[in-house]
Coordinates of C-alpha atoms in Angstrom, one line a residue:
Chain A
M1318 CA -19.0 -9.5 6.0
K1319 CA -20.0 -5.9 6.7
K1320 CA -16.5 -4.7 6.3
Y1321 CA -16.1 -6.3 2.9
L1322 CA -19.3 -4.7 1.8
S1323 CA -18.0 -1.3 3.0
I1324 CA -14.7 -1.8 1.0
L1325 CA -16.8 -2.6 -2.1
T1326 CA -19.0 0.6 -1.5
M1327 CA -15.9 2.7 -0.9
Q1328 CA -14.4 1.5 -4.2
I1329 CA -17.6 2.5 -6.0
I1330 CA -17.5 6.0 -4.4
N1331 CA -13.8 6.2 -5.3
N1332 CA -14.6 5.4 -8.9
I1333 CA -17.3 8.0 -9.3
A1334 CA -15.2 10.7 -7.7
Y1335 CA -14.2 11.8 -11.2
P1336 CA -17.3 11.8 -13.4
G1337 CA -15.2 13.0 -16.5
D1338 CA -12.9 10.0 -16.3
F1339 CA -15.8 7.8 -15.5
L1340 CA -17.6 8.8 -18.8
G1341 CA -14.4 9.0 -20.8
R1342 CA -13.8 5.2 -20.3
S1343 CA -17.0 4.5 -22.2
I1344 CA -15.5 5.9 -25.4
S1345 CA -13.1 2.9 -25.8
I1346 CA -15.9 0.3 -25.7
A1347 CA -17.9 2.3 -28.3
T1348 CA -14.9 2.4 -30.6
F1349 CA -14.1 -1.3 -30.3
I1350 CA -17.7 -2.4 -31.0
F1351 CA -17.8 0.0 -34.0
I1352 CA -14.6 -1.6 -35.4
F1353 CA -15.6 -5.2 -34.8
A1354 CA -19.1 -4.6 -36.2
G1355 CA -17.4 -3.3 -39.4
L1356 CA -15.1 -6.4 -39.6
W1357 CA -18.0 -8.9 -39.0
G1358 CA -20.2 -6.9 -41.5
T1359 CA -17.6 -7.3 -44.2
T1360 CA -17.1 -11.0 -43.4
F1361 CA -20.8 -11.8 -43.6
T1362 CA -21.0 -9.8 -46.9
I1363 CA -18.0 -11.6 -48.5
A1364 CA -19.3 -15.0 -47.3
N1365 CA -22.7 -14.0 -48.6
T1366 CA -24.4 -15.8 -45.7
D1367 CA -26.8 -14.9 -42.8
A1368 CA -25.1 -17.2 -40.3
I1369 CA -21.6 -18.6 -39.6
N1370 CA -21.6 -21.7 -37.6
G1371 CA -25.0 -20.8 -36.3
L1372 CA -24.2 -17.2 -35.3
T1373 CA -25.8 -14.3 -37.2
F1374 CA -24.3 -10.8 -37.6
P1375 CA -26.4 -9.3 -34.7
N1376 CA -25.3 -12.4 -32.6
M1377 CA -21.7 -11.5 -33.3
V1378 CA -22.0 -7.8 -32.4
W1379 CA -23.9 -8.5 -29.2
Y1380 CA -21.5 -11.3 -28.3
F1381 CA -18.6 -9.0 -28.8
M1382 CA -20.4 -6.3 -26.7
M1383 CA -20.7 -8.7 -23.8
A1384 CA -17.1 -10.0 -24.1
E1385 CA -15.8 -6.4 -24.3
T1386 CA -17.9 -5.3 -21.4
L1387 CA -16.2 -8.1 -19.4
E1388 CA -12.7 -7.5 -20.7
L1389 CA -12.7 -3.7 -20.2
G1390 CA -14.6 -3.9 -16.9
R1391 CA -12.5 -6.4 -15.1
P1392 CA -10.1 -4.7 -12.7
R1393 CA -6.4 -5.6 -13.1
I1394 CA -6.0 -6.7 -9.5
N1395 CA -2.5 -8.0 -10.2
R1396 CA -1.4 -4.5 -11.2
T1397 CA -2.8 -3.1 -7.9
I1398 CA -1.0 -5.7 -5.8
S1399 CA 2.2 -5.3 -7.8
E1400 CA 2.0 -1.5 -7.3
Q1401 CA 1.3 -1.8 -3.6
V1402 CA 4.3 -4.1 -3.2
K1403 CA 6.5 -1.7 -5.1
N1404 CA 5.5 1.5 -3.3
G1405 CA 5.2 -0.2 0.1
E1406 CA 1.4 0.5 0.5
V1407 CA 0.9 -3.2 0.9
A1408 CA 2.1 -2.7 4.5
Y1409 CA -1.2 -0.9 5.3
I1410 CA -3.3 -3.5 3.5
L1411 CA -1.7 -6.3 5.4
N1412 CA -2.0 -4.9 8.9
K1413 CA -5.7 -4.3 9.0
P1414 CA -8.1 -6.9 10.5
Y1415 CA -9.3 -8.3 7.2
N1416 CA -8.3 -11.1 4.8
F1417 CA -5.9 -9.7 2.2
L1418 CA -7.5 -11.6 -0.6
L1419 CA -11.1 -10.8 0.4
Y1420 CA -10.1 -7.1 0.6
H1421 CA -8.9 -7.2 -3.0
F1422 CA -11.9 -9.2 -4.0
S1423 CA -14.3 -6.6 -2.6
A1424 CA -12.3 -3.6 -3.9
G1425 CA -12.1 -5.3 -7.3
L1426 CA -15.8 -6.1 -7.3
G1427 CA -16.6 -2.5 -6.5
D1428 CA -14.3 -1.3 -9.2
G1429 CA -15.6 -3.9 -11.7
A1430 CA -19.3 -3.2 -10.9
V1431 CA -19.0 0.5 -11.9
R1432 CA -16.9 -0.2 -15.0
M1433 CA -19.1 -3.1 -16.2
T1434 CA -22.3 -1.2 -15.6
L1435 CA -21.1 1.7 -17.6
N1436 CA -19.6 -0.5 -20.4
L1437 CA -22.9 -2.4 -20.6
I1438 CA -25.0 0.7 -20.9
V1439 CA -22.8 2.4 -23.6
G1440 CA -22.0 -0.9 -25.3
S1441 CA -25.7 -1.8 -25.6
I1442 CA -26.6 1.5 -27.1
V1443 CA -23.9 1.2 -29.7
A1444 CA -24.7 -2.5 -30.4
W1445 CA -28.4 -1.7 -30.7
I1446 CA -27.7 1.1 -33.3
L1447 CA -25.3 -1.2 -35.3
A1448 CA -27.0 -4.6 -35.1
G1449 CA -30.6 -4.1 -34.0
A1450 CA -32.6 -5.2 -30.9
P1451 CA -30.8 -6.9 -27.9
P1452 CA -31.0 -10.6 -27.1
A1453 CA -34.0 -12.1 -25.3
P1454 CA -34.4 -11.7 -21.4
L1455 CA -33.4 -15.3 -20.9
G1456 CA -30.0 -14.5 -22.5
W1457 CA -29.5 -11.6 -20.1
L1458 CA -30.4 -13.8 -17.2
M1459 CA -28.0 -16.7 -18.2
A1460 CA -25.3 -14.1 -18.9
F1461 CA -25.6 -12.6 -15.4
V1462 CA -25.7 -15.9 -13.6
T1463 CA -22.5 -17.2 -15.4
L1464 CA -20.9 -13.8 -15.0
I1465 CA -20.5 -14.5 -11.2
G1466 CA -18.4 -17.6 -11.8
A1467 CA -16.5 -15.9 -14.7
W1468 CA -15.7 -13.0 -12.3
I1469 CA -14.5 -15.2 -9.5
L1470 CA -12.3 -17.2 -11.9
H1471 CA -10.8 -14.1 -13.3
F1472 CA -10.1 -12.8 -9.8
C1473 CA -8.3 -16.0 -8.9
F1474 CA -6.0 -15.7 -12.0
M1475 CA -5.4 -12.0 -11.4
A1476 CA -4.7 -12.5 -7.7
L1477 CA -2.3 -15.4 -8.4
I1478 CA -0.4 -13.2 -10.9
G1479 CA -0.5 -10.4 -8.3
L1480 CA 0.9 -12.6 -5.5
A1481 CA 3.9 -13.3 -7.8
A1482 CA 4.7 -9.6 -7.0
F1483 CA 5.5 -10.7 -3.4
V1484 CA 8.5 -12.5 -5.0
V1485 CA 9.3 -10.9 -8.3
E1486 CA 7.5 -7.4 -8.0
E1487 CA 6.9 -6.9 -11.8
T1488 CA 4.0 -9.1 -13.1
N1489 CA 3.1 -7.5 -16.4
S1490 CA 4.5 -10.3 -18.5
F1491 CA 2.4 -12.9 -16.7
E1492 CA -0.7 -10.8 -17.3
L1493 CA 0.1 -10.5 -21.0
I1494 CA 0.3 -14.3 -21.3
Y1495 CA -3.0 -14.7 -19.4
Q1496 CA -4.7 -12.1 -21.4
K1497 CA -3.7 -13.7 -24.7
L1498 CA -5.0 -17.1 -23.5
V1499 CA -8.3 -15.5 -22.7
F1500 CA -8.4 -13.7 -26.0
I1501 CA -7.9 -16.9 -28.0
L1502 CA -9.0 -19.9 -25.9
G1503 CA -11.5 -17.9 -23.8
G1504 CA -13.4 -16.9 -26.9
F1505 CA -12.9 -13.2 -26.7
L1506 CA -11.8 -12.5 -30.3
F1507 CA -13.9 -15.2 -31.8
P1508 CA -16.7 -17.3 -30.3
L1509 CA -15.5 -20.9 -29.8
D1510 CA -18.2 -22.0 -32.3
M1511 CA -15.8 -20.6 -35.0
F1512 CA -13.0 -23.0 -34.0
P1513 CA -12.4 -26.5 -35.4
T1514 CA -13.7 -29.2 -33.1
W1515 CA -10.2 -30.3 -31.9
L1516 CA -9.4 -26.8 -30.8
Q1517 CA -12.8 -26.4 -29.1
N1518 CA -12.1 -29.6 -27.2
I1519 CA -8.7 -28.2 -26.0
A1520 CA -10.4 -24.9 -25.0
Y1521 CA -13.2 -26.7 -23.0
A1522 CA -10.6 -28.7 -21.1
L1523 CA -9.1 -25.4 -19.8
P1524 CA -10.7 -22.8 -17.5
F1525 CA -10.6 -19.9 -20.1
P1526 CA -14.0 -20.4 -21.9
Y1527 CA -15.8 -20.3 -18.5
M1528 CA -14.4 -16.8 -17.9
M1529 CA -15.5 -15.2 -21.2
Y1530 CA -17.3 -17.5 -23.7
A1531 CA -19.8 -18.7 -21.2
P1532 CA -21.6 -15.4 -20.4
A1533 CA -21.1 -13.9 -23.9
R1534 CA -22.4 -17.0 -25.8
L1535 CA -25.3 -17.7 -23.5
F1536 CA -26.2 -14.0 -23.8
V1537 CA -26.8 -14.1 -27.5
K1538 CA -28.1 -17.7 -27.8
P1539 CA -29.5 -18.9 -24.5
D1540 CA -29.3 -22.7 -24.3
V1541 CA -30.3 -24.6 -21.2
D1542 CA -27.9 -27.5 -21.9
L1543 CA -25.0 -25.2 -22.5
F1544 CA -25.9 -23.1 -19.4
W1545 CA -25.7 -26.1 -17.1
R1546 CA -22.5 -27.3 -18.7
M1547 CA -20.9 -23.9 -18.3
L1548 CA -22.2 -23.6 -14.7
G1549 CA -20.7 -27.1 -13.9
G1550 CA -17.4 -26.2 -15.5
Q1551 CA -17.3 -22.9 -13.6
A1552 CA -18.0 -24.7 -10.3
I1553 CA -15.1 -27.2 -10.8
W1554 CA -12.6 -24.5 -11.9
V1555 CA -13.6 -22.1 -9.2
T1556 CA -13.1 -24.8 -6.5
V1557 CA -9.7 -25.7 -8.0
F1558 CA -8.5 -22.2 -8.2
V1559 CA -9.8 -21.0 -4.9
F1560 CA -7.8 -23.8 -3.3
I1561 CA -4.7 -23.0 -5.3
L1562 CA -5.0 -19.3 -4.5
A1563 CA -5.4 -19.9 -0.7
F1564 CA -2.3 -22.3 -0.8
V1565 CA -0.2 -19.9 -2.8
Y1566 CA -1.2 -16.9 -0.6
Q1567 CA -0.1 -18.8 2.5
R1568 CA 3.2 -19.6 1.0
S1569 CA 3.9 -16.3 -0.6
E1570 CA 3.3 -14.3 2.5
K1571 CA 6.6 -15.5 3.9
Y1572 CA 8.5 -14.2 0.8
L1573 CA 7.1 -10.7 0.9
T1574 CA 9.7 -7.9 0.9
V1575 CA 8.3 -4.4 1.3
N1576 CA 10.3 -1.7 -0.5
G1577 CA 11.5 1.2 1.6
G1578 CA 12.0 -1.0 4.7
Chain B
M543 CA 3.7 -5.6 31.8
S544 CA 5.6 -5.6 28.5
S545 CA 3.7 -4.7 25.4
I546 CA 6.7 -5.7 23.2
E547 CA 9.2 -8.4 23.8
V548 CA 11.8 -9.0 21.2
T549 CA 14.5 -11.7 21.5
N550 CA 17.4 -12.2 19.1
L551 CA 15.4 -11.1 16.1
Q552 CA 17.1 -11.5 12.7
K553 CA 16.0 -10.6 9.2
T554 CA 18.1 -11.2 6.1
F555 CA 17.2 -10.3 2.5
Q556 CA 18.6 -11.5 -0.7
T557 CA 19.2 -8.6 -3.2
K558 CA 20.3 -9.2 -6.8
R559 CA 23.7 -7.8 -7.7
K560 CA 24.3 -6.5 -11.2
A561 CA 27.4 -4.9 -12.8
A562 CA 26.9 -1.7 -14.8
G563 CA 26.0 -1.8 -18.6
M564 CA 24.7 -4.3 -21.1
R565 CA 27.4 -6.9 -20.2
G566 CA 26.5 -6.7 -16.6
S567 CA 22.8 -7.1 -17.4
L568 CA 23.4 -10.1 -19.6
R569 CA 25.6 -11.8 -17.0
A570 CA 22.9 -11.1 -14.3
L571 CA 20.4 -12.7 -16.6
F572 CA 22.2 -16.0 -17.1
K573 CA 24.2 -16.1 -13.9
P574 CA 22.5 -14.1 -11.3
E575 CA 24.4 -13.2 -8.2
Y576 CA 22.9 -12.2 -4.9
N577 CA 24.0 -10.2 -1.9
T578 CA 22.7 -11.1 1.5
V579 CA 21.6 -8.0 3.4
E580 CA 21.3 -8.4 7.2
A581 CA 18.7 -5.8 7.9
V582 CA 18.2 -6.8 11.5
R583 CA 20.9 -8.6 13.4
G584 CA 20.0 -10.2 16.8
L585 CA 17.8 -7.5 18.1
S586 CA 16.5 -7.9 21.7
F587 CA 14.5 -5.3 23.6
Q588 CA 11.4 -4.8 25.7
M589 CA 8.8 -2.1 25.8
E590 CA 6.5 -1.5 28.7
A591 CA 2.8 -0.9 28.3
G592 CA 2.0 2.8 27.8
E593 CA 5.7 3.6 27.3
L594 CA 6.9 6.2 24.7
L595 CA 9.9 4.5 23.2
G596 CA 12.1 6.1 20.5
F597 CA 13.6 3.7 18.0
I598 CA 16.0 5.7 16.0
G599 CA 18.9 5.3 13.6
P600 CA 20.1 6.5 10.3
N601 CA 18.6 5.5 6.9
G602 CA 19.0 1.8 6.3
A603 CA 19.6 1.0 10.0
G604 CA 16.8 -1.6 10.1
K605 CA 14.1 0.5 11.9
S606 CA 11.3 0.1 9.4
T607 CA 12.1 -3.6 8.9
T608 CA 11.8 -4.1 12.7
I609 CA 8.4 -2.3 12.7
K610 CA 7.2 -4.3 9.8
I611 CA 8.1 -7.5 11.6
L612 CA 6.4 -6.3 14.8
T613 CA 3.2 -5.6 12.9
G614 CA 3.3 -9.0 11.3
I615 CA 3.9 -7.9 7.7
L616 CA 7.3 -9.4 7.4
H617 CA 8.4 -12.8 8.7
P618 CA 11.7 -12.8 10.6
T619 CA 14.5 -15.1 9.5
S620 CA 15.0 -16.2 13.1
G621 CA 14.3 -15.0 16.6
D622 CA 11.1 -14.4 18.7
A623 CA 8.8 -11.4 19.2
K624 CA 5.6 -10.9 21.1
V625 CA 3.5 -7.8 20.7
L626 CA 0.6 -7.4 23.2
G627 CA 0.9 -11.2 23.8
F628 CA 0.6 -12.0 20.1
V629 CA 3.3 -13.5 17.8
P630 CA 2.8 -10.8 15.0
W631 CA 3.6 -12.9 11.9
K632 CA 1.4 -15.8 13.1
E633 CA -1.5 -13.8 14.5
R634 CA -1.4 -10.7 12.4
Q635 CA -5.2 -10.1 12.1
K636 CA -5.9 -10.6 15.8
L637 CA -3.0 -8.2 16.6
A638 CA -4.4 -5.6 14.1
Y639 CA -7.4 -4.9 16.3
H640 CA -5.0 -3.7 19.1
I641 CA -2.4 -1.7 17.3
G642 CA -2.3 1.4 15.1
T643 CA 0.3 2.0 12.5
V644 CA 1.5 4.9 10.5
F645 CA 4.2 4.6 7.8
G646 CA 5.2 8.2 7.3
Q647 CA 6.0 7.8 3.6
R648 CA 2.9 5.8 2.6
P649 CA -0.7 7.0 2.6
Q650 CA -3.4 4.9 4.2
L651 CA -6.2 7.4 3.6
W652 CA -8.0 7.0 0.2
Y653 CA -6.3 9.6 -1.9
H654 CA -9.2 10.9 -4.0
L655 CA -11.8 10.9 -1.2
P656 CA -12.2 13.1 1.9
A657 CA -10.6 11.7 5.0
I658 CA -14.0 11.3 6.7
D659 CA -14.8 8.5 4.2
T660 CA -11.6 6.6 5.2
F661 CA -12.4 7.2 8.9
M662 CA -15.9 5.7 8.4
L663 CA -14.5 2.8 6.5
F664 CA -12.0 2.1 9.2
G665 CA -14.9 2.1 11.7
K666 CA -16.5 -0.7 9.8
I667 CA -13.1 -2.6 9.4
Y668 CA -12.4 -2.4 13.1
E669 CA -16.1 -3.4 13.7
L670 CA -17.1 -0.3 15.6
D671 CA -20.7 0.7 15.4
D672 CA -21.5 3.9 13.5
C673 CA -22.5 5.9 16.6
E674 CA -19.2 5.0 18.3
T675 CA -17.2 5.8 15.1
K676 CA -18.8 9.2 14.8
K677 CA -18.1 10.0 18.5
R678 CA -14.5 8.9 18.1
I679 CA -14.0 11.0 14.9
S680 CA -15.4 14.0 16.7
F681 CA -12.9 13.5 19.6
L682 CA -9.9 12.9 17.3
S683 CA -10.8 15.8 15.1
E684 CA -10.5 18.1 18.2
A685 CA -7.3 16.4 19.4
F686 CA -5.6 16.7 16.0
E687 CA -7.3 20.0 14.9
I688 CA -8.6 18.4 11.7
R689 CA -12.3 19.2 12.0
D690 CA -12.1 21.6 9.0
L691 CA -10.0 19.1 6.9
L692 CA -12.2 16.0 7.2
E693 CA -14.4 16.8 4.2
T694 CA -11.6 17.9 1.8
P695 CA -10.2 15.3 -0.6
V696 CA -7.0 14.0 0.8
R697 CA -5.1 14.9 -2.4
K698 CA -5.8 18.6 -1.6
L699 CA -4.3 18.5 1.9
S700 CA -0.8 19.7 2.7
L701 CA 1.6 17.0 3.9
G702 CA 1.4 18.3 7.5
Q703 CA -2.5 18.2 7.4
R704 CA -2.5 14.8 5.8
M705 CA -0.1 13.4 8.4
R706 CA -2.4 14.6 11.2
C707 CA -5.3 12.9 9.5
E708 CA -3.2 9.7 9.1
V709 CA -2.2 9.5 12.7
A710 CA -5.8 10.3 13.8
A711 CA -7.1 7.5 11.6
S712 CA -4.7 5.0 13.1
L713 CA -6.1 5.8 16.6
L714 CA -9.8 5.4 15.6
H715 CA -10.1 1.9 17.1
R716 CA -8.4 2.9 20.4
P717 CA -5.3 0.8 20.0
K718 CA -3.2 0.0 23.0
L719 CA 0.0 0.5 21.0
L720 CA 0.9 2.9 18.2
L721 CA 3.7 2.0 15.9
L722 CA 4.9 5.2 14.1
D723 CA 7.4 4.8 11.3
E724 CA 8.9 8.2 10.5
P725 CA 5.7 10.1 11.1
S726 CA 7.5 13.5 10.8
I727 CA 9.4 12.8 7.6
G728 CA 9.3 15.7 5.2
L729 CA 7.3 18.0 7.5
D730 CA 8.3 21.6 8.3
V731 CA 9.0 22.7 11.8
V732 CA 5.5 23.8 12.6
A733 CA 3.9 20.7 11.2
K734 CA 6.3 18.5 13.2
Q735 CA 5.4 20.3 16.4
H736 CA 1.7 19.9 15.7
I737 CA 2.1 16.1 15.2
R738 CA 4.3 15.7 18.2
D739 CA 1.9 17.6 20.5
A740 CA -1.1 15.6 19.3
I741 CA 0.8 12.2 19.8
R742 CA 1.9 13.3 23.3
T743 CA -1.6 14.3 24.3
M744 CA -3.1 11.1 23.0
S745 CA -0.5 9.0 24.7
Q746 CA -1.1 10.7 28.0
E747 CA -4.9 10.7 27.8
E748 CA -5.5 7.2 26.5
K749 CA -2.4 5.5 27.8
V750 CA -1.4 4.4 24.3
G751 CA 2.1 3.0 24.1
V752 CA 4.1 4.6 21.3
L753 CA 7.0 3.0 19.4
L754 CA 8.4 5.7 17.2
T755 CA 11.1 5.4 14.6
S756 CA 12.8 8.4 13.3
H757 CA 16.1 9.7 12.1
D758 CA 15.3 13.1 13.6
A759 CA 16.7 13.4 17.1
G760 CA 14.1 16.2 17.6
D761 CA 11.2 13.7 17.6
L762 CA 13.0 11.8 20.3
E763 CA 13.6 14.8 22.6
A764 CA 10.0 16.0 22.2
L765 CA 8.2 12.7 22.7
C766 CA 10.2 9.8 24.2
R767 CA 11.4 8.9 27.7
R768 CA 13.6 6.0 26.6
V769 CA 15.5 5.5 23.4
I770 CA 17.0 2.7 21.5
I771 CA 19.5 3.6 18.8
I772 CA 20.1 1.0 16.1
N773 CA 22.7 1.0 13.3
H774 CA 23.4 -1.8 10.8
G775 CA 20.5 -3.8 12.4
Q776 CA 22.0 -3.8 15.9
I777 CA 21.3 -1.9 19.1
V778 CA 24.2 0.5 19.7
Y779 CA 22.6 2.4 22.6
E780 CA 19.7 2.0 25.0
D781 CA 19.0 4.4 27.8
K782 CA 16.8 7.2 29.0
V783 CA 16.5 10.2 26.6
S784 CA 17.6 12.5 29.5
N785 CA 20.9 10.5 29.7
L786 CA 21.4 10.5 26.0
K787 CA 20.9 14.3 26.0
R788 CA 23.4 14.7 28.8
K789 CA 26.0 12.4 27.3
F790 CA 25.7 12.8 23.6
L791 CA 23.3 15.6 22.5
T792 CA 25.6 18.2 24.1
R793 CA 26.8 19.8 20.9
K794 CA 24.6 22.5 19.4
M795 CA 24.8 24.0 16.0
V796 CA 23.8 27.7 15.8
E797 CA 23.3 29.8 12.7
V798 CA 22.8 33.6 13.2
R799 CA 22.1 36.4 10.8
Y800 CA 22.9 40.0 11.6
A801 CA 21.6 43.3 10.3
E802 CA 25.1 44.6 9.6
E803 CA 28.3 43.0 8.2
V804 CA 30.2 40.5 10.4
P805 CA 34.0 41.0 10.7
P806 CA 35.8 38.0 9.2
T807 CA 37.8 37.6 12.4
F808 CA 34.6 36.8 14.4
S809 CA 35.4 34.4 17.2
I810 CA 34.1 33.3 20.7
D811 CA 36.2 31.5 23.2
G812 CA 35.3 27.7 23.4
V813 CA 33.2 27.9 20.3
E814 CA 34.1 26.3 16.9
I815 CA 33.4 28.8 14.1
L816 CA 32.3 26.7 11.1
K817 CA 31.6 29.5 8.6
V818 CA 31.6 33.3 8.6
G819 CA 29.7 35.0 5.8
S820 CA 29.0 38.7 5.1
Y821 CA 26.0 38.8 7.4
G822 CA 25.9 35.5 9.0
V823 CA 27.9 33.1 11.2
K824 CA 27.6 29.3 11.7
L825 CA 29.1 27.9 14.8
R826 CA 29.2 24.7 17.0
F827 CA 29.9 24.3 20.7
D828 CA 29.7 21.8 23.5
T829 CA 27.2 22.8 26.1
T830 CA 29.1 20.9 28.8
K831 CA 32.2 23.0 28.2
T832 CA 30.8 26.4 27.1
P833 CA 27.6 27.6 28.8
V834 CA 24.7 28.4 26.4
D835 CA 23.9 31.7 28.0
A836 CA 27.5 32.9 27.5
V837 CA 27.4 32.0 23.8
M838 CA 24.0 33.7 23.4
A839 CA 25.2 36.8 25.2
H840 CA 28.3 37.0 23.0
L841 CA 26.2 36.6 19.9
S842 CA 23.7 39.3 20.8
Q843 CA 26.5 41.7 21.8
A844 CA 28.2 41.3 18.4
G845 CA 25.5 43.1 16.5
E846 CA 21.7 43.4 15.8
L847 CA 20.4 39.9 15.4
V848 CA 18.0 39.3 12.5
D849 CA 17.6 35.5 12.7
I850 CA 18.8 32.6 14.8
T851 CA 18.5 28.8 14.3
V852 CA 19.7 26.2 16.9
S853 CA 19.9 22.6 15.9
D854 CA 21.1 19.3 17.2
P855 CA 23.9 17.4 15.5
P856 CA 22.8 14.9 12.9
L857 CA 22.1 11.4 14.2
E858 CA 25.0 10.0 12.3
E859 CA 27.3 12.2 14.4
V860 CA 25.6 11.1 17.6
I861 CA 26.1 7.5 16.6
A862 CA 29.7 8.1 15.7
K863 CA 30.2 9.6 19.2
I864 CA 28.5 6.6 20.8
Y865 CA 30.8 4.2 18.9
T866 CA 33.8 6.3 20.0
A867 CA 32.6 6.3 23.6
N868 CA 32.0 2.5 23.6
S869 CA 35.4 1.8 22.1
V870 CA 37.1 4.0 24.8
V871 CA 35.2 2.0 27.5
E872 CA 36.2 -1.3 25.9

């Protein structure tokens, strides 16, 4: 376990090696929140209402802040794996005494921890200025608890896409499809509350809401029933995808070709 | 005791074939065609514990593929191999504790951080305690003369300095076997010498076996006792380096530069003159037929020497010679 903690720490150190780049990243989240706050502000004004499907303007801005923190903070592990396969670096990752997937999980967590922390700080300042005080402490607590499952699920998807690089090398197209599914059915662009019931039902039957909607929605409107439902859903999907990932990894190892060999 | 046993190892790859232009691209899209590349074809050899074995061949000969199979990264198409008693592709993680690897063209040190950070991380990964890791780093930094480089970000190091750090990092956990894939590629003469000296010292002091791939015959002469030459995935020669030198590395290429102009009719008996320039001469001779001292004496008598470079023939030429010798025997 110690070795994985060291990999995580090393990735954090690596991330803060360039403070300029580190701070520069925060500009994008500030810009996105500013634009979305403008769009939602106009929508609420035109609709002449305080709440749409139970969510107020401050709810929307803080929801988007949490969703954007996740989206921009999650490391693109598939790109790392794909790059390592293409440039042959995967040879070094595979011949060390650690589990390949746990290595990427730890490195990704180190990377994500730095990015998400920074996004959360900058995003909260901007959201506070544009939409007023942040959600209640219970919202923060529920968001952080569901963030764990959301992160593991995201890792499973990214790693599955990354493992495709063992066979096809280039995985950008798979990532794009995945990203759009999270944007729509995961509730990134709009909270699922905005969808008609039939579309909500379809979304809930898939893993995507548990990766994005769960922490963002519970953050702005903490709800004990929803919290347990989301945790339950995450537990099921994490179990399913961890098994799929382990199986696919075992199979794909045999197909690996390392460039430059 | 053998540290490596390889029996009839084969590895084939499928590579996509595509004709030039848009038509070729569309055709490849709807009706893909593949070439089967036989990277390794029935390789069998053994390596004793603590041995320094050279595994050389031209680009694309199958050297790196073999090393990657022996470290467990690639699965062979068929055949058997045991490295330190482990089947590499089945017991890769167990084997990893006992071997060190360096792939000359790929970095294992974290690029933006000082090498010391990677060394400490490797200490944790190989489950050494901090005290032992620090002692080991201190020892390796002396052996590889990298003490002053350890706290500099890796991206700021020269290739030669980085390679010394790379090889030192791969020895941190006291491996029994070091697999070096082109460790001297791209290095200048001085940096190559540095790396070779350090590898030789470590091998002698810690009894580490070294399997070294290279397409530079110089690495082989400087480090190895035994050599295996492969080409097109097959062994074409296996013998002591001293025998290889005696039989095939007999031709030397010499380039000299003089302070004054060289006459265009410049010649030496028994020496093939390849090029005569205004101030320089490039020549080639067989040391078994023309003594080195006679050639050198003649060159120094011809004028005031400014510069001289002696080199071995390229490996491709040595392989061609081995093929010729084999076909004469057959």
